[in-house]
Each structure stands twice: as C-alpha cells, then as structure tokens.
JSON list of C-alpha atoms in Angstrom, two decimals:
[
{"chain": "A", "resi": 1, "resn": "MET", "atom": "CA", "xyz": [127.44, 121.03, 176.19]},
{"chain": "A", "resi": 2, "resn": "THR", "atom": "CA", "xyz": [126.31, 122.83, 179.39]},
{"chain": "A", "resi": 3, "resn": "VAL", "atom": "CA", "xyz": [123.10, 124.66, 180.04]},
{"chain": "A", "resi": 4, "resn": "TRP", "atom": "CA", "xyz": [125.16, 128.00, 179.92]},
{"chain": "A", "resi": 5, "resn": "GLU", "atom": "CA", "xyz": [126.78, 127.26, 176.55]},
{"chain": "A", "resi": 6, "resn": "SER", "atom": "CA", "xyz": [123.49, 126.26, 175.22]},
{"chain": "A", "resi": 7, "resn": "PHE", "atom": "CA", "xyz": [121.90, 129.37, 176.30]},
{"chain": "A", "resi": 8, "resn": "SER", "atom": "CA", "xyz": [124.78, 131.53, 175.01]},
{"chain": "A", "resi": 9, "resn": "ALA", "atom": "CA", "xyz": [124.38, 129.80, 171.64]},
{"chain": "A", "resi": 10, "resn": "ALA", "atom": "CA", "xyz": [120.76, 130.38, 171.44]},
{"chain": "A", "resi": 11, "resn": "ALA", "atom": "CA", "xyz": [121.23, 134.00, 172.21]},
{"chain": "A", "resi": 12, "resn": "ALA", "atom": "CA", "xyz": [123.78, 134.45, 169.66]},
{"chain": "A", "resi": 13, "resn": "THR", "atom": "CA", "xyz": [121.44, 132.78, 167.24]},
{"chain": "A", "resi": 14, "resn": "ALA", "atom": "CA", "xyz": [118.66, 135.22, 168.49]},
{"chain": "A", "resi": 15, "resn": "GLY", "atom": "CA", "xyz": [121.09, 138.19, 168.16]},
{"chain": "A", "resi": 16, "resn": "THR", "atom": "CA", "xyz": [122.05, 137.47, 164.43]},
{"chain": "A", "resi": 17, "resn": "ALA", "atom": "CA", "xyz": [118.47, 136.97, 163.44]},
{"chain": "A", "resi": 18, "resn": "ALA", "atom": "CA", "xyz": [117.43, 140.39, 165.18]},
{"chain": "A", "resi": 19, "resn": "LYS", "atom": "CA", "xyz": [120.34, 141.96, 163.14]},
{"chain": "A", "resi": 20, "resn": "LEU", "atom": "CA", "xyz": [119.01, 140.50, 160.05]},
{"chain": "A", "resi": 21, "resn": "ALA", "atom": "CA", "xyz": [115.42, 141.20, 160.22]},
{"chain": "A", "resi": 22, "resn": "PRO", "atom": "CA", "xyz": [115.72, 145.11, 159.61]},
{"chain": "A", "resi": 23, "resn": "SER", "atom": "CA", "xyz": [117.96, 144.57, 156.65]},
{"chain": "A", "resi": 24, "resn": "LYS", "atom": "CA", "xyz": [115.59, 142.07, 155.20]},
{"chain": "A", "resi": 25, "resn": "ALA", "atom": "CA", "xyz": [112.56, 144.20, 155.88]},
{"chain": "A", "resi": 26, "resn": "LYS", "atom": "CA", "xyz": [114.50, 147.21, 154.05]},
{"chain": "A", "resi": 27, "resn": "LEU", "atom": "CA", "xyz": [115.21, 144.96, 151.13]},
{"chain": "A", "resi": 28, "resn": "HIS", "atom": "CA", "xyz": [111.61, 143.86, 151.03]},
{"chain": "A", "resi": 29, "resn": "THR", "atom": "CA", "xyz": [110.75, 147.54, 150.97]},
{"chain": "A", "resi": 30, "resn": "GLU", "atom": "CA", "xyz": [113.20, 148.49, 148.23]},
{"chain": "A", "resi": 31, "resn": "ILE", "atom": "CA", "xyz": [111.80, 145.64, 146.10]},
{"chain": "A", "resi": 32, "resn": "ALA", "atom": "CA", "xyz": [108.01, 146.71, 146.53]},
{"chain": "A", "resi": 33, "resn": "LEU", "atom": "CA", "xyz": [109.11, 150.25, 145.59]},
{"chain": "A", "resi": 34, "resn": "LEU", "atom": "CA", "xyz": [110.81, 149.06, 142.40]},
{"chain": "A", "resi": 35, "resn": "ASP", "atom": "CA", "xyz": [107.92, 147.01, 141.48]},
{"chain": "A", "resi": 36, "resn": "ARG", "atom": "CA", "xyz": [105.75, 149.88, 141.88]},
{"chain": "A", "resi": 37, "resn": "GLU", "atom": "CA", "xyz": [108.08, 152.09, 139.85]},
{"chain": "A", "resi": 38, "resn": "ILE", "atom": "CA", "xyz": [108.09, 149.43, 137.15]},
{"chain": "A", "resi": 39, "resn": "GLU", "atom": "CA", "xyz": [104.30, 149.28, 137.03]},
{"chain": "A", "resi": 40, "resn": "ALA", "atom": "CA", "xyz": [104.18, 153.05, 136.92]},
{"chain": "A", "resi": 41, "resn": "ARG", "atom": "CA", "xyz": [106.55, 153.17, 133.97]},
{"chain": "A", "resi": 42, "resn": "LYS", "atom": "CA", "xyz": [104.53, 150.56, 132.13]},
{"chain": "A", "resi": 43, "resn": "ARG", "atom": "CA", "xyz": [101.59, 152.58, 132.52]},
{"chain": "A", "resi": 44, "resn": "GLN", "atom": "CA", "xyz": [103.31, 155.72, 131.34]},
{"chain": "A", "resi": 45, "resn": "PHE", "atom": "CA", "xyz": [104.45, 154.01, 128.35]},
{"chain": "A", "resi": 46, "resn": "GLY", "atom": "CA", "xyz": [100.93, 152.82, 127.57]},
{"chain": "A", "resi": 47, "resn": "VAL", "atom": "CA", "xyz": [99.83, 156.52, 127.83]},
{"chain": "A", "resi": 48, "resn": "GLU", "atom": "CA", "xyz": [102.59, 157.77, 125.63]},
{"chain": "A", "resi": 49, "resn": "MET", "atom": "CA", "xyz": [101.88, 154.84, 123.14]},
{"chain": "A", "resi": 50, "resn": "PHE", "atom": "CA", "xyz": [98.25, 155.64, 122.91]},
{"chain": "A", "resi": 51, "resn": "ASP", "atom": "CA", "xyz": [98.88, 159.39, 122.57]},
{"chain": "A", "resi": 52, "resn": "HIS", "atom": "CA", "xyz": [101.21, 158.54, 119.71]},
{"chain": "A", "resi": 53, "resn": "CYS", "atom": "CA", "xyz": [99.17, 155.83, 117.95]},
{"chain": "A", "resi": 54, "resn": "SER", "atom": "CA", "xyz": [95.77, 157.52, 118.43]},
{"chain": "A", "resi": 55, "resn": "PRO", "atom": "CA", "xyz": [96.14, 159.82, 115.58]},
{"chain": "A", "resi": 56, "resn": "LEU", "atom": "CA", "xyz": [97.04, 157.02, 113.15]},
{"chain": "A", "resi": 57, "resn": "THR", "atom": "CA", "xyz": [93.34, 155.57, 113.27]},
{"chain": "A", "resi": 58, "resn": "LYS", "atom": "CA", "xyz": [92.27, 158.92, 111.54]},
{"chain": "A", "resi": 59, "resn": "GLU", "atom": "CA", "xyz": [94.03, 157.47, 108.45]},
{"chain": "A", "resi": 60, "resn": "GLN", "atom": "CA", "xyz": [92.53, 155.01, 106.30]},
{"chain": "A", "resi": 61, "resn": "SER", "atom": "CA", "xyz": [95.60, 153.11, 105.76]},
{"chain": "A", "resi": 62, "resn": "PHE", "atom": "CA", "xyz": [95.60, 152.13, 109.41]},
{"chain": "A", "resi": 63, "resn": "TYR", "atom": "CA", "xyz": [92.58, 150.04, 108.65]},
{"chain": "A", "resi": 64, "resn": "ALA", "atom": "CA", "xyz": [93.73, 148.59, 105.48]},
{"chain": "A", "resi": 65, "resn": "ASP", "atom": "CA", "xyz": [97.50, 147.86, 106.39]},
{"chain": "A", "resi": 66, "resn": "GLU", "atom": "CA", "xyz": [98.23, 144.14, 106.81]},
{"chain": "A", "resi": 67, "resn": "ASP", "atom": "CA", "xyz": [101.70, 144.35, 108.45]},
{"chain": "A", "resi": 68, "resn": "LYS", "atom": "CA", "xyz": [102.16, 142.37, 111.66]},
{"chain": "A", "resi": 69, "resn": "LEU", "atom": "CA", "xyz": [102.69, 145.58, 114.01]},
{"chain": "A", "resi": 70, "resn": "THR", "atom": "CA", "xyz": [99.19, 147.18, 112.65]},
{"chain": "A", "resi": 71, "resn": "GLN", "atom": "CA", "xyz": [97.53, 143.99, 113.10]},
{"chain": "A", "resi": 72, "resn": "VAL", "atom": "CA", "xyz": [98.62, 143.42, 116.71]},
{"chain": "A", "resi": 73, "resn": "LEU", "atom": "CA", "xyz": [98.27, 147.24, 117.63]},
{"chain": "A", "resi": 74, "resn": "ARG", "atom": "CA", "xyz": [94.49, 147.84, 115.75]},
{"chain": "A", "resi": 75, "resn": "PRO", "atom": "CA", "xyz": [92.34, 145.68, 117.99]},
{"chain": "A", "resi": 76, "resn": "SER", "atom": "CA", "xyz": [93.67, 147.15, 121.24]},
{"chain": "A", "resi": 77, "resn": "LEU", "atom": "CA", "xyz": [93.98, 150.74, 120.07]},
{"chain": "A", "resi": 78, "resn": "ILE", "atom": "CA", "xyz": [90.38, 150.73, 118.77]},
{"chain": "A", "resi": 79, "resn": "GLN", "atom": "CA", "xyz": [88.94, 149.08, 121.88]},
{"chain": "A", "resi": 80, "resn": "ALA", "atom": "CA", "xyz": [90.76, 151.59, 124.00]},
{"chain": "A", "resi": 81, "resn": "GLN", "atom": "CA", "xyz": [89.43, 154.53, 122.01]},
{"chain": "A", "resi": 82, "resn": "ARG", "atom": "CA", "xyz": [85.86, 153.08, 122.26]},
{"chain": "A", "resi": 83, "resn": "GLU", "atom": "CA", "xyz": [86.21, 152.89, 126.02]},
{"chain": "A", "resi": 84, "resn": "ILE", "atom": "CA", "xyz": [87.92, 156.35, 126.27]},
{"chain": "A", "resi": 85, "resn": "ALA", "atom": "CA", "xyz": [85.03, 157.77, 124.27]},
{"chain": "A", "resi": 86, "resn": "ALA", "atom": "CA", "xyz": [82.41, 156.23, 126.54]},
{"chain": "A", "resi": 87, "resn": "LEU", "atom": "CA", "xyz": [84.20, 157.53, 129.65]},
{"chain": "A", "resi": 88, "resn": "GLU", "atom": "CA", "xyz": [84.27, 161.06, 128.28]},
{"chain": "A", "resi": 89, "resn": "GLY", "atom": "CA", "xyz": [80.64, 160.92, 127.45]},
{"chain": "A", "resi": 90, "resn": "LYS", "atom": "CA", "xyz": [80.05, 159.96, 131.06]},
{"chain": "A", "resi": 91, "resn": "LYS", "atom": "CA", "xyz": [82.24, 162.81, 132.25]},
{"chain": "A", "resi": 92, "resn": "ASN", "atom": "CA", "xyz": [80.41, 165.27, 130.02]},
{"chain": "A", "resi": 93, "resn": "ASN", "atom": "CA", "xyz": [77.09, 164.13, 131.45]},
{"chain": "A", "resi": 94, "resn": "PHE", "atom": "CA", "xyz": [78.17, 164.66, 135.00]},
{"chain": "A", "resi": 95, "resn": "LYS", "atom": "CA", "xyz": [79.52, 167.87, 134.04]},
{"chain": "A", "resi": 96, "resn": "GLN", "atom": "CA", "xyz": [76.36, 168.86, 132.71]},
{"chain": "A", "resi": 97, "resn": "LEU", "atom": "CA", "xyz": [74.59, 167.63, 135.68]},
{"chain": "A", "resi": 98, "resn": "LEU", "atom": "CA", "xyz": [76.74, 169.56, 137.88]},
{"chain": "A", "resi": 99, "resn": "ALA", "atom": "CA", "xyz": [76.27, 172.73, 135.93]},
{"chain": "A", "resi": 100, "resn": "ASP", "atom": "CA", "xyz": [72.36, 172.16, 136.25]},
{"chain": "A", "resi": 101, "resn": "LYS", "atom": "CA", "xyz": [72.66, 171.77, 140.02]},
{"chain": "A", "resi": 102, "resn": "GLN", "atom": "CA", "xyz": [74.89, 174.87, 140.19]},
{"chain": "A", "resi": 103, "resn": "THR", "atom": "CA", "xyz": [72.40, 176.86, 138.25]},
{"chain": "A", "resi": 104, "resn": "LYS", "atom": "CA", "xyz": [69.37, 175.45, 140.47]},
{"chain": "A", "resi": 105, "resn": "ARG", "atom": "CA", "xyz": [71.29, 176.43, 143.47]},
{"chain": "A", "resi": 106, "resn": "ALA", "atom": "CA", "xyz": [72.20, 179.89, 142.30]},
{"chain": "A", "resi": 107, "resn": "ASN", "atom": "CA", "xyz": [68.49, 180.43, 141.39]},
{"chain": "A", "resi": 108, "resn": "ALA", "atom": "CA", "xyz": [67.18, 179.06, 144.82]},
{"chain": "A", "resi": 109, "resn": "PHE", "atom": "CA", "xyz": [69.56, 181.46, 146.71]},
{"chain": "A", "resi": 110, "resn": "PRO", "atom": "CA", "xyz": [70.18, 184.53, 144.52]},
{"chain": "A", "resi": 111, "resn": "VAL", "atom": "CA", "xyz": [71.76, 186.70, 147.36]},
{"chain": "A", "resi": 112, "resn": "PRO", "atom": "CA", "xyz": [75.25, 185.05, 148.08]},
{"chain": "A", "resi": 113, "resn": "ALA", "atom": "CA", "xyz": [76.31, 184.35, 151.38]},
{"chain": "A", "resi": 114, "resn": "TYR", "atom": "CA", "xyz": [79.13, 186.29, 153.11]},
{"chain": "A", "resi": 115, "resn": "ALA", "atom": "CA", "xyz": [81.19, 185.38, 155.99]},
{"chain": "A", "resi": 116, "resn": "TRP", "atom": "CA", "xyz": [81.13, 187.67, 159.11]}
]
C-alpha cells in the first residue's frame, strides 16, 4: 500500500466517523429525552395515585384490611401523608412570616410609593 492509498483510506475512515458522530449525538439526545419523559410520567402516576388513594386513609377499613395491596400501599401512603403534612405546616409558617413582614413594612411606610 502506498502512502497515498494509506492517506486516502484514513481520510475515508475519518469521513465516515464524521458522518456518524452527529447521528449518534442525535440518538443519545433522543434517548435522554425519552428517559426524562419516562421519569416525568412515573412522577405523574405517583401524584395521581396519591390523590386517588389519600381519601382511603379516612376510612377505618384501610387500617384493618389485610389484603396484599393494602399491606403494600399502607406504609408508603401513611409516610407520604406525614411528610406532606409537615411540609404544608412549614409552608403555612412561611406564609404567616411573609404576612407579618408585609404588615410591618406597610406600617413603616404608610404612604405608598408612586412612579414618576
């Protein structure tokens, strides 16, 4: 093989690789987007499932039932409700602090500012 043939073969290989690189990058991007959609759908399912199952905890039979589905669902649902209740409590505290600060600010500057 001559130097020129060797150079031509290397250039052809590089050209082929250069053609494949964008399509491979596009496929990687498509895979990443699909993974993201899958995760979003799983999260959405969890929200829908929680909204559907949460009212069940208000019934006494939810705590007394011994079927397999209830036994699997009960601990996770109760834990999620506790965590959500704690987060809602924090949110309410922050809302109260915000309202207090807004009242304090309004009392400090009774005349509202206006734009020229």
